[in-house]
Coordinates of C-alpha atoms and ligand atoms in Angstrom, one line a residue:
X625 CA 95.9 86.3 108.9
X626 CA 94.5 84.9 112.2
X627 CA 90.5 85.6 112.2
X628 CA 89.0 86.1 115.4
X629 CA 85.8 86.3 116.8
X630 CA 85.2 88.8 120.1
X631 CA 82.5 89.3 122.2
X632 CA 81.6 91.1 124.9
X633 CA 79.0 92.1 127.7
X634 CA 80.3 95.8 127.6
X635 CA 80.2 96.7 123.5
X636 CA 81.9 100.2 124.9
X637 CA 84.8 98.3 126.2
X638 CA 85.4 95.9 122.9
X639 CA 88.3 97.9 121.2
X640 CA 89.9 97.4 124.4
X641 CA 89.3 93.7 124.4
X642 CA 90.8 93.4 120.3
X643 CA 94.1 95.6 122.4
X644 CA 94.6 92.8 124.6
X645 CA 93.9 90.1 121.4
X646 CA 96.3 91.5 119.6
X647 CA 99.3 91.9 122.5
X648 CA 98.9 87.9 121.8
X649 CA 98.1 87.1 118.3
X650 CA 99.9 90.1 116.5
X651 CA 98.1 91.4 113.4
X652 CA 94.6 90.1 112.6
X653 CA 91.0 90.3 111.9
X654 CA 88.9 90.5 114.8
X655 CA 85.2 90.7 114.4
X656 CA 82.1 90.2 116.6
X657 CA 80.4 88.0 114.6
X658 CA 81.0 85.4 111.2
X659 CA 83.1 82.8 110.4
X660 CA 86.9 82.7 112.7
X661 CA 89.8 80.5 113.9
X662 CA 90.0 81.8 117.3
X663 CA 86.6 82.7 119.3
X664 CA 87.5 85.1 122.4
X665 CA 84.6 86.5 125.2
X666 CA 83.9 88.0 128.2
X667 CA 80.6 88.7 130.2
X668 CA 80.6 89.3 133.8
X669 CA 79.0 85.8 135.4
X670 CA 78.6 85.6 139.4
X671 CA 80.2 89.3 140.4
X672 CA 82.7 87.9 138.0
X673 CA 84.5 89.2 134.8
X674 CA 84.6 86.0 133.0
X675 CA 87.2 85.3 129.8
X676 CA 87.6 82.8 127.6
X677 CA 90.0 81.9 124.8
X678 CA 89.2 78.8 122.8
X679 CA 89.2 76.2 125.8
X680 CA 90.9 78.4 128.1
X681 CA 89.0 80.2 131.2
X682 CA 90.1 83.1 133.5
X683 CA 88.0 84.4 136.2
X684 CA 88.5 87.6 138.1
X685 CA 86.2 88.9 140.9
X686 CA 85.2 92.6 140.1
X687 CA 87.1 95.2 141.7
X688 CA 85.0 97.2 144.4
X689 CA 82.9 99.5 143.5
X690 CA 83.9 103.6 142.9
X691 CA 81.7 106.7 144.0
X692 CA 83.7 108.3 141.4
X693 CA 82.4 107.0 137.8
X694 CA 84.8 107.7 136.0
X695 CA 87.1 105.4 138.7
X696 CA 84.3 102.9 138.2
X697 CA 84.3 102.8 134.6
X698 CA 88.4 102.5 134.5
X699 CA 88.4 99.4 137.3
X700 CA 85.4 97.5 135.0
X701 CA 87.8 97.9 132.0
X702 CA 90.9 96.7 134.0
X703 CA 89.0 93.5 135.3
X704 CA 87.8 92.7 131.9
X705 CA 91.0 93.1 130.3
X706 CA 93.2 91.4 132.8
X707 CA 90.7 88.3 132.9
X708 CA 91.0 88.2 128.9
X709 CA 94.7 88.4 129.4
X710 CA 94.8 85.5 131.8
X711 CA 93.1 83.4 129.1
X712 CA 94.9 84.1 126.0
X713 CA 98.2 83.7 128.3
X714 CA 97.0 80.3 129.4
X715 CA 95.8 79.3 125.6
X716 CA 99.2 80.1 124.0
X717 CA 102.3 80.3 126.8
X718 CA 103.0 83.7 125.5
X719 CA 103.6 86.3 128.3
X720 CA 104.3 89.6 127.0
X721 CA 106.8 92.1 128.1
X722 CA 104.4 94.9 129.4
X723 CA 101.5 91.7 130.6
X724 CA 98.1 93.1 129.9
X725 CA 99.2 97.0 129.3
X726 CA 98.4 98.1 126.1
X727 CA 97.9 102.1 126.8
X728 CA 100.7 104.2 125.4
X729 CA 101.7 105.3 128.7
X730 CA 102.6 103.1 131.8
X731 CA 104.7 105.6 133.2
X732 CA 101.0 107.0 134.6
X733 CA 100.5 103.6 136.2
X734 CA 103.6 103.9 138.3
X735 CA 102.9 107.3 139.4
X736 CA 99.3 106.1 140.2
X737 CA 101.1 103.8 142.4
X738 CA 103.0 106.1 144.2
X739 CA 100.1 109.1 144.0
X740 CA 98.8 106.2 147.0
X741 CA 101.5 106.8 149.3
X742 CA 103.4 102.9 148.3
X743 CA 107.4 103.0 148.2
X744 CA 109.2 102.5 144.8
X745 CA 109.2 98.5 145.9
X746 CA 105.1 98.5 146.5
X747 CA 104.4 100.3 143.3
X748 CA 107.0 97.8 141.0
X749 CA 105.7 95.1 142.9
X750 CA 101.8 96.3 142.7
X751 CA 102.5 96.3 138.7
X752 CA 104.0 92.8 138.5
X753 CA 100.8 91.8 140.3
X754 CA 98.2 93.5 138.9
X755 CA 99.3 93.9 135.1
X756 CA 101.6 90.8 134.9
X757 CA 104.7 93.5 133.9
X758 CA 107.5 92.2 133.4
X759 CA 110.3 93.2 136.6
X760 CA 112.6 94.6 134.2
X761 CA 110.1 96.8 132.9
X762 CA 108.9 97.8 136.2
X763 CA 111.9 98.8 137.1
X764 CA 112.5 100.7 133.9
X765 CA 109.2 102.9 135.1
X766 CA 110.7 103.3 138.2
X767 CA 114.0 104.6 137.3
X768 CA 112.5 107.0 134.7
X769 CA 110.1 108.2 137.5
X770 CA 113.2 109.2 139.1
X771 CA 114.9 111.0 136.3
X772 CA 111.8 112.8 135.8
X773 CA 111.6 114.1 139.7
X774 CA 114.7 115.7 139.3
X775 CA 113.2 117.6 136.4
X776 CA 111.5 120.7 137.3
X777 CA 107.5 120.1 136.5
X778 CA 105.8 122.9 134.7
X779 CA 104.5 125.8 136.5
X780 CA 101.2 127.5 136.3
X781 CA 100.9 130.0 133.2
X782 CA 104.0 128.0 131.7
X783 CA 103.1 126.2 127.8
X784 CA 104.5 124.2 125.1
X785 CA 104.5 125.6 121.7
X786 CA 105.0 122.6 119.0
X787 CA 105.4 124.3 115.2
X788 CA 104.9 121.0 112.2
X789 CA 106.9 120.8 108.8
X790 CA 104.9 118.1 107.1
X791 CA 107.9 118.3 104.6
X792 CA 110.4 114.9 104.3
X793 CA 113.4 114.9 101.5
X794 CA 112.1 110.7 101.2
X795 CA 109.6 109.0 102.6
X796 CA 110.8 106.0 104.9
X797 CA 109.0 102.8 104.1
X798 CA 108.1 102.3 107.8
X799 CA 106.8 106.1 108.2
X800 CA 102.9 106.2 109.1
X801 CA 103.6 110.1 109.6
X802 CA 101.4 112.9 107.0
X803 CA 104.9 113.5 105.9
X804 CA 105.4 114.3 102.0
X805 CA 108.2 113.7 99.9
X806 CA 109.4 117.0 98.3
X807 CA 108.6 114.9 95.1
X808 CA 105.1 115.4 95.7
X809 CA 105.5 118.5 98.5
X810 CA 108.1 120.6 96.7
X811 CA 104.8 122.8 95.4
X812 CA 103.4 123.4 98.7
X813 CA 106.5 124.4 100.3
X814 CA 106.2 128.7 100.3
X815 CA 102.1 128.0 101.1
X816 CA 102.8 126.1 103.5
X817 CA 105.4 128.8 105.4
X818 CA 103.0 131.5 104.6
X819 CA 100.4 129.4 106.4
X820 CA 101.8 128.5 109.9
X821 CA 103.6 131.5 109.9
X822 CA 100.0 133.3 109.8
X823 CA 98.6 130.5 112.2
X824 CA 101.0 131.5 114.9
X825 CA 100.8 135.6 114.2
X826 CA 97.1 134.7 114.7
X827 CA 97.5 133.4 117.6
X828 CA 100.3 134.6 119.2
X829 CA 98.1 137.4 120.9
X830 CA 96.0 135.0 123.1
X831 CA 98.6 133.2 124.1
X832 CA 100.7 136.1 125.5
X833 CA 100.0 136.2 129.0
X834 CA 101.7 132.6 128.8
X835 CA 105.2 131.6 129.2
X836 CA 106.8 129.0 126.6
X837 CA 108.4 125.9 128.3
X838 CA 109.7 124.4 125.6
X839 CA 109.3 125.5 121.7
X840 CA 109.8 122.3 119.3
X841 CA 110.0 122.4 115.6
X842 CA 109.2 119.4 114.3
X843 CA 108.1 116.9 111.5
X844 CA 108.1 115.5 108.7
X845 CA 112.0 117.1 109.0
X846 CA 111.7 120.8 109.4
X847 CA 115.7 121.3 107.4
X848 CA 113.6 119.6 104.5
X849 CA 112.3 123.7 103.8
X850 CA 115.0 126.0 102.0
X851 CA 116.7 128.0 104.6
X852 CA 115.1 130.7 103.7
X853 CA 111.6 129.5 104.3
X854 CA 112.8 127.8 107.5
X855 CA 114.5 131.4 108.5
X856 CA 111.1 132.0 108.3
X857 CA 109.1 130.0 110.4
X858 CA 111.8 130.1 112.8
X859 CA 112.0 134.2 113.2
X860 CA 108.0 134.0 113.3
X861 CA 108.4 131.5 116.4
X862 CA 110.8 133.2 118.3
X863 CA 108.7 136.7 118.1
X864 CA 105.3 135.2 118.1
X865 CA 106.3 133.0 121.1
X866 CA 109.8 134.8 122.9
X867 CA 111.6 133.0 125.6
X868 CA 111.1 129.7 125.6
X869 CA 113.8 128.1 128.5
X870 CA 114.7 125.0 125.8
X871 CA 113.8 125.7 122.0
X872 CA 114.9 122.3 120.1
X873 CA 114.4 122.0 116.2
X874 CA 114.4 118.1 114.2
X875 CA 117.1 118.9 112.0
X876 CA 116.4 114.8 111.4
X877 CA 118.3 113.9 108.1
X878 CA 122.0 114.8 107.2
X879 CA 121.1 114.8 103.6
X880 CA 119.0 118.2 104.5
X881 CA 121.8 120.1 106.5
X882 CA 124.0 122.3 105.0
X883 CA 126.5 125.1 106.5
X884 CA 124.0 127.9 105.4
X885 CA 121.0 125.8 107.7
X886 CA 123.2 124.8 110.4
X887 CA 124.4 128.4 111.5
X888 CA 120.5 129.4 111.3
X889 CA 120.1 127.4 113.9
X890 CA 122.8 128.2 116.1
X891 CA 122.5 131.9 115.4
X892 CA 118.7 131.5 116.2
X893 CA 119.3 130.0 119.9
X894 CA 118.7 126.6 119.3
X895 CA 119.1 124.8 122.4
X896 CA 118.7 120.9 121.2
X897 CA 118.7 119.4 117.1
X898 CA 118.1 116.2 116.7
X899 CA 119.8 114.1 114.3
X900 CA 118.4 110.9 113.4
X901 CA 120.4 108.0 112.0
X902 CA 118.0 105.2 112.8
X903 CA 120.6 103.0 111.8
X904 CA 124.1 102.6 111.0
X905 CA 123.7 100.0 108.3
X906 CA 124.1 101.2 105.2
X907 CA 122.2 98.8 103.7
X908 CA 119.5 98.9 105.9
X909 CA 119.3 103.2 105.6
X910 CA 119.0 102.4 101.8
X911 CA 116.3 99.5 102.0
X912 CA 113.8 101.9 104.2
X913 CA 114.1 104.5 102.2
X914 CA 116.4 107.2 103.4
X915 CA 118.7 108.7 101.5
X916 CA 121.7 109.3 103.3
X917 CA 124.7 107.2 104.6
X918 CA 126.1 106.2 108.1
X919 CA 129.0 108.8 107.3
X920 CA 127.0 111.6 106.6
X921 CA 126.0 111.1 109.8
X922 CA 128.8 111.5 111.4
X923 CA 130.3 113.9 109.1
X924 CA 127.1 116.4 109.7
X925 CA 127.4 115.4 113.5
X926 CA 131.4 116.5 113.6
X927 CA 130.6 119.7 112.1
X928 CA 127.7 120.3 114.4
X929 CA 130.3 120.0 117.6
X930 CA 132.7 121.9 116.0
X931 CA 129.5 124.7 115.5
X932 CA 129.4 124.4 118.9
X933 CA 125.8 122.8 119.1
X934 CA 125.3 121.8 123.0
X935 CA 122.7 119.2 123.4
X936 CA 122.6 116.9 120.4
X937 CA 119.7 114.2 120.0
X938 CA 120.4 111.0 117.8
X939 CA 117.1 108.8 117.4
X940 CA 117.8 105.1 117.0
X941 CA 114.7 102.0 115.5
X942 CA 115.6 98.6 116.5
X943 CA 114.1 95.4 114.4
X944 CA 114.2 97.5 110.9
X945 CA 113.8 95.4 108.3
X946 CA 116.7 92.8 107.7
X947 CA 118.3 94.1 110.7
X948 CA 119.6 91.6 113.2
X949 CA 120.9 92.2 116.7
X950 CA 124.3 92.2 116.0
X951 CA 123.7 95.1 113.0
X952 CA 122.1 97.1 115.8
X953 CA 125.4 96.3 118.1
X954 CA 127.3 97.8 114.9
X955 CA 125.1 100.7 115.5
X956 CA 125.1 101.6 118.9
X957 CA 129.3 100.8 118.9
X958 CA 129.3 104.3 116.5
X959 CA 127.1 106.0 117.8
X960 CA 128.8 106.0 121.3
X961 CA 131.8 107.3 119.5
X962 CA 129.6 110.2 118.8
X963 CA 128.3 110.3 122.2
X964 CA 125.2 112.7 122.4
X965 CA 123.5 114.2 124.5
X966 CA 120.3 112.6 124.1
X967 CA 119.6 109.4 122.2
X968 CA 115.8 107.9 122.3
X969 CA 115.4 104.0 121.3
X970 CA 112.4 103.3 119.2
X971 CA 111.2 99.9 118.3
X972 CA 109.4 99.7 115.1
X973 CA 106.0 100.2 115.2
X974 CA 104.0 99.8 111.7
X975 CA 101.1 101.4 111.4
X976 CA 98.5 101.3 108.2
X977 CA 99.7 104.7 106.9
X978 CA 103.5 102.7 106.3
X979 CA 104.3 101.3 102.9
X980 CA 106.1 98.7 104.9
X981 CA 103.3 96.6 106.3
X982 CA 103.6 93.8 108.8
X983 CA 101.7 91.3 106.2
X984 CA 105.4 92.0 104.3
X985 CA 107.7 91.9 107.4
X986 CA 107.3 90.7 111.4
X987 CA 110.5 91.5 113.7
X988 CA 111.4 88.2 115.8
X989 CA 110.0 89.1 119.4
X990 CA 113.1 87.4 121.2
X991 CA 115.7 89.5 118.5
X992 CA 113.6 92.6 119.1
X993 CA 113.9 92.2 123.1
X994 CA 117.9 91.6 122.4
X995 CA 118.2 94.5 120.6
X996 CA 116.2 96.7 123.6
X997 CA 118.5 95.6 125.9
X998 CA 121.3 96.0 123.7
X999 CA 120.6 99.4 123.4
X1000 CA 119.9 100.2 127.3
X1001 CA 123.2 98.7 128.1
X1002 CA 124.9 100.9 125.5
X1003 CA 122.8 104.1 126.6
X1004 CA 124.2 103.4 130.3
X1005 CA 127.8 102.9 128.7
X1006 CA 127.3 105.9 127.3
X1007 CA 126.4 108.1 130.5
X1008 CA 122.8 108.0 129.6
X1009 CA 119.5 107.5 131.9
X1010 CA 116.5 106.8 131.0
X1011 CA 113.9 109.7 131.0
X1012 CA 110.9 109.0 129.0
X1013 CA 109.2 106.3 127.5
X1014 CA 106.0 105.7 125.4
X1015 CA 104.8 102.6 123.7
X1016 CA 102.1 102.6 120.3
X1017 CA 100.9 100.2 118.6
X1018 CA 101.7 97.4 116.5
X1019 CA 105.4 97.5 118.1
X1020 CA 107.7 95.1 117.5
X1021 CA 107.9 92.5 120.3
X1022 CA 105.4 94.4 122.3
X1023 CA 108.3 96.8 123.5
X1024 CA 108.4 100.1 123.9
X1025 CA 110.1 103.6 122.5
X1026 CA 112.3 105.1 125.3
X1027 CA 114.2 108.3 125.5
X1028 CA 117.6 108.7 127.7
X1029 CA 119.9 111.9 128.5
X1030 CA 122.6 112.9 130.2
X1031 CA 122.0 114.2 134.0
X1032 CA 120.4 117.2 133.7
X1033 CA 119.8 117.7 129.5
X1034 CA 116.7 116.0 129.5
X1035 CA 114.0 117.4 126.9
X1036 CA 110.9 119.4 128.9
X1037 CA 109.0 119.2 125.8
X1038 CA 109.1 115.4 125.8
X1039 CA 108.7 114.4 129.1
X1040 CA 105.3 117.0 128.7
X1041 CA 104.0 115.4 126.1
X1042 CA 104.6 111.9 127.1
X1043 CA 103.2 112.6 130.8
X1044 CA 100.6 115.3 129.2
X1045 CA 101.5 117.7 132.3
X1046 CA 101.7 121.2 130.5
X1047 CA 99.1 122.8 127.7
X1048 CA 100.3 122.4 123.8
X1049 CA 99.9 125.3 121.2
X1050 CA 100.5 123.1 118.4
X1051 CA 100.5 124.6 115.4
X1052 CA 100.7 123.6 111.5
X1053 CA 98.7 120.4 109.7
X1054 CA 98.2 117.7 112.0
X1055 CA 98.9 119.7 114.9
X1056 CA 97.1 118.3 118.2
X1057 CA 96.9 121.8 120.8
X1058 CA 95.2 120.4 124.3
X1059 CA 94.1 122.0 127.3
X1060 CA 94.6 120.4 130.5
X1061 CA 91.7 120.8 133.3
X1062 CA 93.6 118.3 136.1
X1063 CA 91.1 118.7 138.5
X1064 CA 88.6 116.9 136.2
X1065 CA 91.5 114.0 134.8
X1066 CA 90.2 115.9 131.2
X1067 CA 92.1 117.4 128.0
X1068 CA 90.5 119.3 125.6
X1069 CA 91.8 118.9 122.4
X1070 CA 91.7 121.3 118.9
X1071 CA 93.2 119.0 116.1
X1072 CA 94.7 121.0 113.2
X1073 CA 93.4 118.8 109.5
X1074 CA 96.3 116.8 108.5
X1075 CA 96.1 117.1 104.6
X1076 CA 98.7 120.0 103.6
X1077 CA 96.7 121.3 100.9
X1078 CA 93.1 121.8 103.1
X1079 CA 95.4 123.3 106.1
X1080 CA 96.9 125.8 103.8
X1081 CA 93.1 126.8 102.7
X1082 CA 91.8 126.4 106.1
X1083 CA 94.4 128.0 108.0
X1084 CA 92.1 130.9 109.6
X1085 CA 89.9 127.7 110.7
X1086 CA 92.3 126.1 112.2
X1087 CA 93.4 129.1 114.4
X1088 CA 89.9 129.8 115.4
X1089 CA 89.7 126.3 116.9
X1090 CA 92.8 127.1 119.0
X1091 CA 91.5 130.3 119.9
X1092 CA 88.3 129.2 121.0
X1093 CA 90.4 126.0 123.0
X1094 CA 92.6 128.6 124.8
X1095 CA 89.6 131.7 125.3
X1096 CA 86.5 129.1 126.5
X1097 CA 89.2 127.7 129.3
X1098 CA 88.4 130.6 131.9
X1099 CA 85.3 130.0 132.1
X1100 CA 85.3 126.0 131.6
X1101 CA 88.0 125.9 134.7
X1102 CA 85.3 128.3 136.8
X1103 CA 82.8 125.9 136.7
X1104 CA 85.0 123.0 138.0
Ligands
SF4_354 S1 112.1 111.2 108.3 FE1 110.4 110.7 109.7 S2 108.7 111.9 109.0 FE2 110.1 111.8 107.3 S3 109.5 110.1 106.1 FE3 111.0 109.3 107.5 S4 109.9 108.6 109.3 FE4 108.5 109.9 108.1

């Protein structure tokens, strides 16, 4: 692995600097001091932010100065990452897909655009210029920025409520999710109900002067619980938190559907399931880990329209291992047979909680970027538009994750998340509730622990923290 040596004039801006690195250099170990193959700086020289990359130099005047310092602290870190981008572009060619963007969302960067009164051309333009984006991807942000206006944006007193079942039938190699195996999880199972089910009843009350947006049961896979216990946590949702406008539920792997599960969700209002092949590729489904074919896909899927189920979600990854563009061609060929409602396009992103670790397996950048367009040729074949994208990590190719629907069946609760516009009662271990306080660009945040066994003993804790999140806001937003 590559070593690298990074330093900087701003110590508070460094993890920023290692983002950029590592847009170039994939994988490796960056330090500030000690023995490397690569040394990388920046210090500000002459009302300069000044970069270098082995022999290579960028300079970049600083940006003007902000009354606001919070401005001021954001244009400092721009500069100093765009001048270290210039130089590691220079020192190896490479220009990557997003250019110097490494935050998860550059949907915000587009709207910042517009929020300054440029047209759809200024703002794609402004990005190529300033971040080095790519024109396709520009135009990507564009488009979903206008998918999104036709979507109404939450109103005042409107929530999310987001219920976790840390429960998974298999672990996936490439998962970096707190999701158990019910090898390991099957003895937590009935705790665990009892425990989020008591979460939300302790809750519930504070939150009633709120109206739910979008309820989303999610995972780990939520059908991984008997259908009694998911009976459960379902009927405590729908009375703790009544009449939420879309309620969707992962119902994520085939091999955890059955008739008796599948009619609990219908009969309980369900407005969206997801069902997740990831691949088609038998082969592949069976080297990652799942355990479940490409036919049970579509055999589940066929019964789930004959059910009557309105809005179905199918989640694709692209550059799985052994995968090669023309597998994930295969792919997208049946799943337009299908033809949901909703299909989001991830690109695998390893993180250090996967077994599958990038030391083992690297993607091939140019396959990867195939495949992404493969895929958003195939989504627009298929009726589909772009709605909502994020990007993590240790992605493949440097891409991105992106989510497209049919006109008008867009998710809510994923185009609040993604953009952060509405509040989050999250609920259930590893649960992330925030509180938004726009005026002051802040969100307050009351993480739930993500080990099963301390959430089920520290379940009273946990809602205490959301309590005090939700009942502290009054006066916090007063004072603003
Ligand atoms: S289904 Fe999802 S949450 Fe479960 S193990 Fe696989 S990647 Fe992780």
């Amino acid at each position: 692995m590559t070593r690298v040596k990074l330093t900087t004039c701003s110590p508070e801006i460094w993890n920023d600097l290692c983002d950029v690195a590592r847009l170039f250099l994939g994988e490796c170990e960056i330090a500030q001091e000690g023995e490397s193959d690569l040394v990388l700086s920046h210090a500000v020289e002459g009302g300069a932010h000044v970069a270098r990359a082995g022999q290579a130099e960028a300079r970049l005047p600083l940006a003007p100065d902000s009354p606001d310092p919070l401005e001021q602290r954001r244009r400092y870190k721009r500069g100093a990452k765009n001048a270290l981008y210039r130089a590691m572009k220079a020192l190896t060619g490479k220009r990557p897909p997003w250019g110097s963007l490494t935050g998860i969302r550059p949907t915000r960067l587009y709207a910042e655009q517009r929020a300054l009164g440029r047209s759809e051309e200024q703002a794609v333009r402004a990005l190529m210029g300033t971040f080095d984006v790519r024109e396709d991807k520009a135009l990507l942000l564009r488009d979903i920025a206008r998918e999104q206006a036709s979507v109404p944006a939450p109103a005042p007193g409107e929530i999310d409520v987001y219920v976790g079942i840390p429960f998974c039938r298999t672990r996936c190699s490439y998962c970096s999710f707190a999701a158990i195996d019910l090898k390991h999880g099957a003895k937590y199972t009935s705790d665990y109900v009892r425990a989020v089910t008591r979460e939300m009843r302790l809750v519930a009350q504070d939150l009633s002067a709120f109206r739910v947006r979008g309820l989303y049961i999610g995972g780990g896979t939520p059908t991984a619980l008997s259908a009694a216990e998911l009976a459960r946590v379902i009927d405590c949702a729908l009375s703790c938190f009544p009449g939420a406008r879309e309620f969707t539920v992962e119902a994520g792997r085939p091999d955890t559907l059955d008739e008796e599960k599948l009619r609990l969700l219908l009969d309980s209002g369900v407005t969206r399931v997801s069902l997740n092949p990831q691949t088609m590729n038998d082969e592949t489904l069976r080297r990652v880990g799942r355990d479940h074919t490409a036919a049970d896909i579509e055999r589940v899927y066929g019964r789930m329209r004959q059910m009557g189920f309105a809005c179905i979600n199918m989640d694709l990854i692209l550059a799985l291992p052994g995968e090669t563009a023309r597998d994930v061609e295969r792919t997208l060929t049946r799943v337009a047979r299908l033809a949901p409602e909703n299909l989001t396009v991830h690109t695998l992103a390893l993180k250090r909680a996967a077994a599958l670790r990038f030391t083992d397996y690297a993607a091939d950048e140019s396959e990867a970027q195939d495949m992404v367009e493969s895929a958003a040729a195939a989504a627009r074949g298929m009726g589909l538009a772009p709605y909502y994208l994020y990007r993590q990590k240790y992605m493949a190719g440097n891409l991105e994750n992106v989510g497209y629907c049919r006109p008008g069946l867009a998710s809510l609760y994923n185009i609040d998340i993604m953009e952060e516009i509405a509040p989050i009662a999250a609920f259930g271990a590893g649960a992330i509730s925030k509180w938004l306080y726009p005026a002051a660009r802040r969100i307050e945040r009351a993480p739930n622990v993500k080990n099963v066994e301390q959430y089920i003993a520290r379940v009273e804790e946990m809602a205490a923290r959301k309590r005090a999140l939700w009942t502290t806001r009054a006066a916090q937003e007063g004072s603003e």
